[in-house]
Short mmCIF file of C-alpha atoms in Angstrom, two decimals:
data_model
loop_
_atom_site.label_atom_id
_atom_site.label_comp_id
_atom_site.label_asym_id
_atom_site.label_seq_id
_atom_site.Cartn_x
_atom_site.Cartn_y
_atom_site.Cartn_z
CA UNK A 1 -14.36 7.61 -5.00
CA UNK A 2 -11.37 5.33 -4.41
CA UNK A 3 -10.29 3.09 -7.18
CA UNK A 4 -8.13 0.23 -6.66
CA UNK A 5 -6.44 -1.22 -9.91
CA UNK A 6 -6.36 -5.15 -10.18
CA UNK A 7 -3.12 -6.34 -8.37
CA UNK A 8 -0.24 -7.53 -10.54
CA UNK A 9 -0.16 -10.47 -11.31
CA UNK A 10 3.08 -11.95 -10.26
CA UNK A 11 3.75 -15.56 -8.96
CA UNK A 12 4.17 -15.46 -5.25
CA UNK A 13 7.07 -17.88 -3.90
CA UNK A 14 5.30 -19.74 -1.21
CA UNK A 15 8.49 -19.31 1.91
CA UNK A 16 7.84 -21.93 4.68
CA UNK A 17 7.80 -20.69 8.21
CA UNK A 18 11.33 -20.52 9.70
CA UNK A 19 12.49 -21.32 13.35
CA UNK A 20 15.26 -18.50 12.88
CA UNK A 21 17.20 -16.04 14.65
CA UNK A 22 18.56 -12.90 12.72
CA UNK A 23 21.71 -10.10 13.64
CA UNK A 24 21.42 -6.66 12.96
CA UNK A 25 25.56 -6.53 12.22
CA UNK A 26 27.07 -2.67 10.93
CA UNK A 27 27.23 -2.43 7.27
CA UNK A 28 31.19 -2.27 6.76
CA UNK A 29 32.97 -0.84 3.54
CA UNK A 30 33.47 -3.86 1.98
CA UNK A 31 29.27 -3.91 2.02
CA UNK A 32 28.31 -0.91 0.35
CA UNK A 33 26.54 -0.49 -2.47
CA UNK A 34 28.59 -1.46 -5.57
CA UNK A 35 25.68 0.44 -8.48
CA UNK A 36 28.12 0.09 -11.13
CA UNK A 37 27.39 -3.78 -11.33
CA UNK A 38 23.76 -3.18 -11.68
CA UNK A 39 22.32 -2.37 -15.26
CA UNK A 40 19.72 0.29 -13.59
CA UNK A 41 18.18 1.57 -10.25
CA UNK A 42 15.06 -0.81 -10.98
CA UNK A 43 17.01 -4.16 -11.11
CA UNK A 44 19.73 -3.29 -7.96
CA UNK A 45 16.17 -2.47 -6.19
CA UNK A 46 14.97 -5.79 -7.04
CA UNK A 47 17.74 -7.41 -6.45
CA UNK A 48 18.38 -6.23 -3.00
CA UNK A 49 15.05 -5.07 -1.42
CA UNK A 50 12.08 -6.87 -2.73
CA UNK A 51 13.32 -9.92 -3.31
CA UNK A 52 14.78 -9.82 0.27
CA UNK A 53 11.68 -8.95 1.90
CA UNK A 54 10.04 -11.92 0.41
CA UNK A 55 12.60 -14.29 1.58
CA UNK A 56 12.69 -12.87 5.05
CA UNK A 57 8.95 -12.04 5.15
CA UNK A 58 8.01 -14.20 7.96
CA UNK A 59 10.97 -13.60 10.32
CA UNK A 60 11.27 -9.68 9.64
CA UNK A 61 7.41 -9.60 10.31
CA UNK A 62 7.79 -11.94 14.17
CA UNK A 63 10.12 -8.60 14.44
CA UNK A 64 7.65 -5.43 13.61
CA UNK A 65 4.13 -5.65 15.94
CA UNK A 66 4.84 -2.77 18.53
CA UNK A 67 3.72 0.23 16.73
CA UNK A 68 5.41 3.78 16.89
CA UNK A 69 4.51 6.31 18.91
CA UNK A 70 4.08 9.20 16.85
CA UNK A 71 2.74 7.16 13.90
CA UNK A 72 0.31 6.14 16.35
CA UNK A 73 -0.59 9.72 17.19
CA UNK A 74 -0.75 11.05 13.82
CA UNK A 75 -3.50 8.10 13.42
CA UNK A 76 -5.22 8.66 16.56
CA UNK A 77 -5.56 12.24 15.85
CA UNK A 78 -7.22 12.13 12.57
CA UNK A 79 -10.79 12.61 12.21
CA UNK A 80 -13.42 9.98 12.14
CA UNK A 81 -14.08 8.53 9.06
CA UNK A 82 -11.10 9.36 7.30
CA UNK A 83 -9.95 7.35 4.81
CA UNK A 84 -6.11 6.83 3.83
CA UNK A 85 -3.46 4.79 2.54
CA UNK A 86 -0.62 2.89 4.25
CA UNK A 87 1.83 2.83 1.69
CA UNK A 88 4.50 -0.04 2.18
CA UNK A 89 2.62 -1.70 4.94
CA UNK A 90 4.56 -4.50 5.63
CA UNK A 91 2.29 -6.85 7.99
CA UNK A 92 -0.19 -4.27 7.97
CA UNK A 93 0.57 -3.63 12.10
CA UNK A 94 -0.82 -0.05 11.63
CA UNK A 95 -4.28 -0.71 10.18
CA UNK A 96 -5.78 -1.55 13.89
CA UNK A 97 -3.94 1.66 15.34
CA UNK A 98 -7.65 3.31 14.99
CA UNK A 99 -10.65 1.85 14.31
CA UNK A 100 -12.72 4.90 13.34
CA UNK A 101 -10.30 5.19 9.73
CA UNK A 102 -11.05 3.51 6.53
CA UNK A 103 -6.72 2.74 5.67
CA UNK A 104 -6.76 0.99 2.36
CA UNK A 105 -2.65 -0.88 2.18
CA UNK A 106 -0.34 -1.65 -0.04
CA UNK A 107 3.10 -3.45 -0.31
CA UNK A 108 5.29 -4.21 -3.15
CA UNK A 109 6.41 -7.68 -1.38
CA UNK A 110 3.85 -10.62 -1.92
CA UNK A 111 5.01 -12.13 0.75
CA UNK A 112 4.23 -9.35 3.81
CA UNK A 113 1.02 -8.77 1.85
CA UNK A 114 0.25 -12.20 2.46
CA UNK A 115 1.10 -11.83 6.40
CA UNK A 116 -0.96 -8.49 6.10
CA UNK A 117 -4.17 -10.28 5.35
CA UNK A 118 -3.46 -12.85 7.46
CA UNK A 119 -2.60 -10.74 10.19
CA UNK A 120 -6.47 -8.78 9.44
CA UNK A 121 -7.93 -11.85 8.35
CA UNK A 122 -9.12 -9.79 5.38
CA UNK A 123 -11.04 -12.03 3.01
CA UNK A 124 -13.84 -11.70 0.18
CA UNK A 125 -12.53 -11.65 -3.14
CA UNK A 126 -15.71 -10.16 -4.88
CA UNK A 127 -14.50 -6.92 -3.70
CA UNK A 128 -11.37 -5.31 -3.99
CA UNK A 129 -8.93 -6.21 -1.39
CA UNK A 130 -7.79 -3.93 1.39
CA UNK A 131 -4.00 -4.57 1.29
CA UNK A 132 -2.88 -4.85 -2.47
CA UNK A 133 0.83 -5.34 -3.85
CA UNK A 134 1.67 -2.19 -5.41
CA UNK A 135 4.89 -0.45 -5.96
CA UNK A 136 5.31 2.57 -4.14
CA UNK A 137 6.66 4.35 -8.01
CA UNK A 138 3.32 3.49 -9.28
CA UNK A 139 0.28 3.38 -6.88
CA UNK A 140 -3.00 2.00 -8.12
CA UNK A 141 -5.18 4.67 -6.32
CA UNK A 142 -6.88 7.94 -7.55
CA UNK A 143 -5.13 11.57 -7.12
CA UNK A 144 -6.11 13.56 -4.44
CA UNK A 145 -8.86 11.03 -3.25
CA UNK A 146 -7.78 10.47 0.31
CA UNK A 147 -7.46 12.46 3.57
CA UNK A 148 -4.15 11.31 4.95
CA UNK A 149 -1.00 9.06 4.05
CA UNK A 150 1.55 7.13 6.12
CA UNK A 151 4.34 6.13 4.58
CA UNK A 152 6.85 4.11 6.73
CA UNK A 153 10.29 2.83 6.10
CA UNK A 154 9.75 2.82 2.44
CA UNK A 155 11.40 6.04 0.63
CA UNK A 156 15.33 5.02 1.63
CA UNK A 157 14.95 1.80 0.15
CA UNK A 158 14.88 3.65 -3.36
CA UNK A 159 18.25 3.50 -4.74
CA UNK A 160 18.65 7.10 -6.24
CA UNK A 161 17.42 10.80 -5.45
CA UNK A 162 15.06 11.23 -8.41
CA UNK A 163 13.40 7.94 -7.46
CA UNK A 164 13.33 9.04 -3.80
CA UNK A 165 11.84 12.26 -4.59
CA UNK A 166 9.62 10.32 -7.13
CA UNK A 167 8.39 8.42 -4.77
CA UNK A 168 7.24 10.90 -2.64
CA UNK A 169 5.24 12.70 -5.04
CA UNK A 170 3.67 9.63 -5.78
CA UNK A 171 2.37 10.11 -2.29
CA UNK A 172 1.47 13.78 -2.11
CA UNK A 173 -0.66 13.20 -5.81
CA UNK A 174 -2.91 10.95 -3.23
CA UNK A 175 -4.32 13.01 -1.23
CA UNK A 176 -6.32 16.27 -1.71
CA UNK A 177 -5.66 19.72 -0.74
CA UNK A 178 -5.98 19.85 3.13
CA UNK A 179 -4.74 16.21 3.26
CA UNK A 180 -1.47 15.38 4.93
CA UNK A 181 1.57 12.53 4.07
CA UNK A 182 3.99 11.28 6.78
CA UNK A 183 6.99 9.70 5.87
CA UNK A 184 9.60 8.28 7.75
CA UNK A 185 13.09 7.07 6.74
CA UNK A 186 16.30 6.05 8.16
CA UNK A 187 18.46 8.41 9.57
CA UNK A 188 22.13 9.15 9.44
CA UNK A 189 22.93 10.04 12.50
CA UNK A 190 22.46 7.27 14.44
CA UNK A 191 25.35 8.19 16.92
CA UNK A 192 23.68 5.95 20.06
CA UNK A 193 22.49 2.83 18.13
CA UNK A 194 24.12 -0.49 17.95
CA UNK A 195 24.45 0.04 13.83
CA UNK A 196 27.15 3.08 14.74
CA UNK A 197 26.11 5.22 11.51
CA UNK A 198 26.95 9.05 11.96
CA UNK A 199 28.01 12.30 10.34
CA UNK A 200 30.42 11.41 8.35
CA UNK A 201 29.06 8.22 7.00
CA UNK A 202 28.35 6.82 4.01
CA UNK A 203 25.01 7.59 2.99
CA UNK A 204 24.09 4.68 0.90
CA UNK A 205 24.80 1.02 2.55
CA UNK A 206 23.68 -2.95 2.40
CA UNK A 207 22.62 -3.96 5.79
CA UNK A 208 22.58 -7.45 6.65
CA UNK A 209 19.60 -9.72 7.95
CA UNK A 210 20.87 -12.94 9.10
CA UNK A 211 18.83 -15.56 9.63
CA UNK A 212 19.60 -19.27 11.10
CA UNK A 213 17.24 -21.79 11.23
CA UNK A 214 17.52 -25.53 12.41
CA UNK A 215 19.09 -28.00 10.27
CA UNK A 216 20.11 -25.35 7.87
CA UNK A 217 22.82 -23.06 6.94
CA UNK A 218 22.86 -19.44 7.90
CA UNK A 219 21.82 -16.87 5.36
CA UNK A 220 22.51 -13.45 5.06
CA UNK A 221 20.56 -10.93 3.02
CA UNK A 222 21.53 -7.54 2.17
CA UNK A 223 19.21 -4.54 1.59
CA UNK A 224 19.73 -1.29 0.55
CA UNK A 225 19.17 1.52 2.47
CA UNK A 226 19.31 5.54 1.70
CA UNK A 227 20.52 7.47 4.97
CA UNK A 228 19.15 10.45 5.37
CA UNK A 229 21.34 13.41 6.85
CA UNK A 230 19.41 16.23 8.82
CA UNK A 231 17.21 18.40 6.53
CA UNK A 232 17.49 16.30 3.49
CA UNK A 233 13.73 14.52 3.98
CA UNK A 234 12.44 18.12 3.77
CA UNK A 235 14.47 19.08 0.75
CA UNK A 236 13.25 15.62 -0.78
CA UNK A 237 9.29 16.69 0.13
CA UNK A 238 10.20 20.43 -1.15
CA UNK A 239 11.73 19.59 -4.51
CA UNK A 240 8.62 17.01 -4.74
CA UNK A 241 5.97 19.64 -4.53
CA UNK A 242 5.38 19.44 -0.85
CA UNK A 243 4.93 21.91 1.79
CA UNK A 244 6.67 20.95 5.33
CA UNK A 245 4.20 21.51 7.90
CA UNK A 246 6.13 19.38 11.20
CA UNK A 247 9.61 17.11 11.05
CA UNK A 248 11.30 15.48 13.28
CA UNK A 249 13.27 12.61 15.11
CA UNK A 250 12.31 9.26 16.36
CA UNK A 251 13.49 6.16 16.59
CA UNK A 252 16.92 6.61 14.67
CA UNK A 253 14.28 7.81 12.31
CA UNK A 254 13.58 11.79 10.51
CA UNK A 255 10.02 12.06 9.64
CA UNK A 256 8.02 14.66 7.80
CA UNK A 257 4.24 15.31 8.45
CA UNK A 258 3.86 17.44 4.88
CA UNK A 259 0.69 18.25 2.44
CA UNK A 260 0.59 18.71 -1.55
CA UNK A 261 1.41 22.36 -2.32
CA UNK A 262 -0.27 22.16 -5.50
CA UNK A 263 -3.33 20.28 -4.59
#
């Protein structure tokens, strides 16, 4: 059985519904991550990815309804009746993918959980709620009580390699032996995007979302993001306890498909 702890408890800052614009610029040297100003992973990851996300909630979420390909696959292809976990689930654009899956969500931003429901129109507070805030570190579900996990654009935004690899066996301890975790993050080598990352690089980098809206000044917010270089996902799902079973490309994307090797 599935257990869903009580969400936290935080106050949620209401953010009123901008008529905005935003520019994916190139993170430049002068915009990398400066860690030694930050008292601890923890706070530098509050400071400059979930409080972000809830101030750009309902502008990065008018940007993310066209689901992937291959995410969509791996959902299609599942079994009826599965149930699973979308871990970091933004506006929750995967749930729908298919039908025939019980996905239970979770975000750590209040605000894109928020948009989630919305978006599902998920209501009924005398039972647990499908899409819960939750941090990634410290999921509120059962070990190895689920079939499947996705995990989407989630892992690079934690700030160092033992939280990284952390955070993936937070998602491998979810499902059961048999059960199978994709996880996508970031890539490198990004050679023919507009961002310009490469070989070569720096791996760790504040990318800007600007946003304008009417009558106001612009704003830019900075999150961090973890690059990955070819091969390092799978060393990050190896030294986590995971066994490999497909990886891959997409999207400016590397992606694992992997199960618990100790499940």
């Amino acid at each position: 059985m599935l257990i869903v702890t009580q969400e936290a408890q935080q106050p949620c800052q209401q953010h009123a519904t901008l008529q905005c614009s935003s520019t994916l610029r190139t993170a430049t040297s002068s915009q990398r991550t400066q860690r030694t100003m930050d008292p601890s992973p923890e706070a530098y990851e509050a400071t400059h990815v979930h409080s972000v996300y809830n101030a750009i909630a309902p502008h990065f979420s008018s940007t993310r309804h066209k689901p992937w390909p291959l995410i969509s696959s791996f959902l299609t292809s599942l079994p009826p009746g599965s149930v699973g976990l979308d871990v970091g689930c933004g506006n929750g654009k995967y749930l729908p993918v298919n039908p025939k899956l019980h996905i239970l969500a979770s975000d750590r931003s209040e605000a894109l959980v928020r948009l989630a429901r919305q978006e599902q129109k998920l209501v009924g507070p005398a039972s647990p709620p499908q899409v819960v805030v939750a941090d990634a570190l410290s999921l509120p579900y059962r070990e190895r009580s689920v079939d499947f996990v996705i995990c989407v654009a989630v892992i690079h935004h934690l700030s160092t390699r033992e939280r990284r690899r952390e955070g993936i066996r937070a998602l491998l301890d979810c499902v059961h032996g048999g059960g199978r975790v994709l996880v996508y993050a970031w890539a490198l080598e990004q050679g023919s995007s507009r961002r310009g990352w490469d070989e070569g690089s720096e791996q760790d980098a504040l990318v800007p979302w600007v946003m304008r809206s009417k009558g106001k000044p612009e704003a830019t917010f900075q999150r961090y993001y973890h690059l990955y270089r070819k091969g390092e996902l799978e060393e990050d799902v190896e030294a986590a306890g995971g066994k490999v079973l497909e990886s891959g490309y997409e999207k400016d994307n590397w992606w694992v498909i992997c199960s618990n090797n100790q499940a």
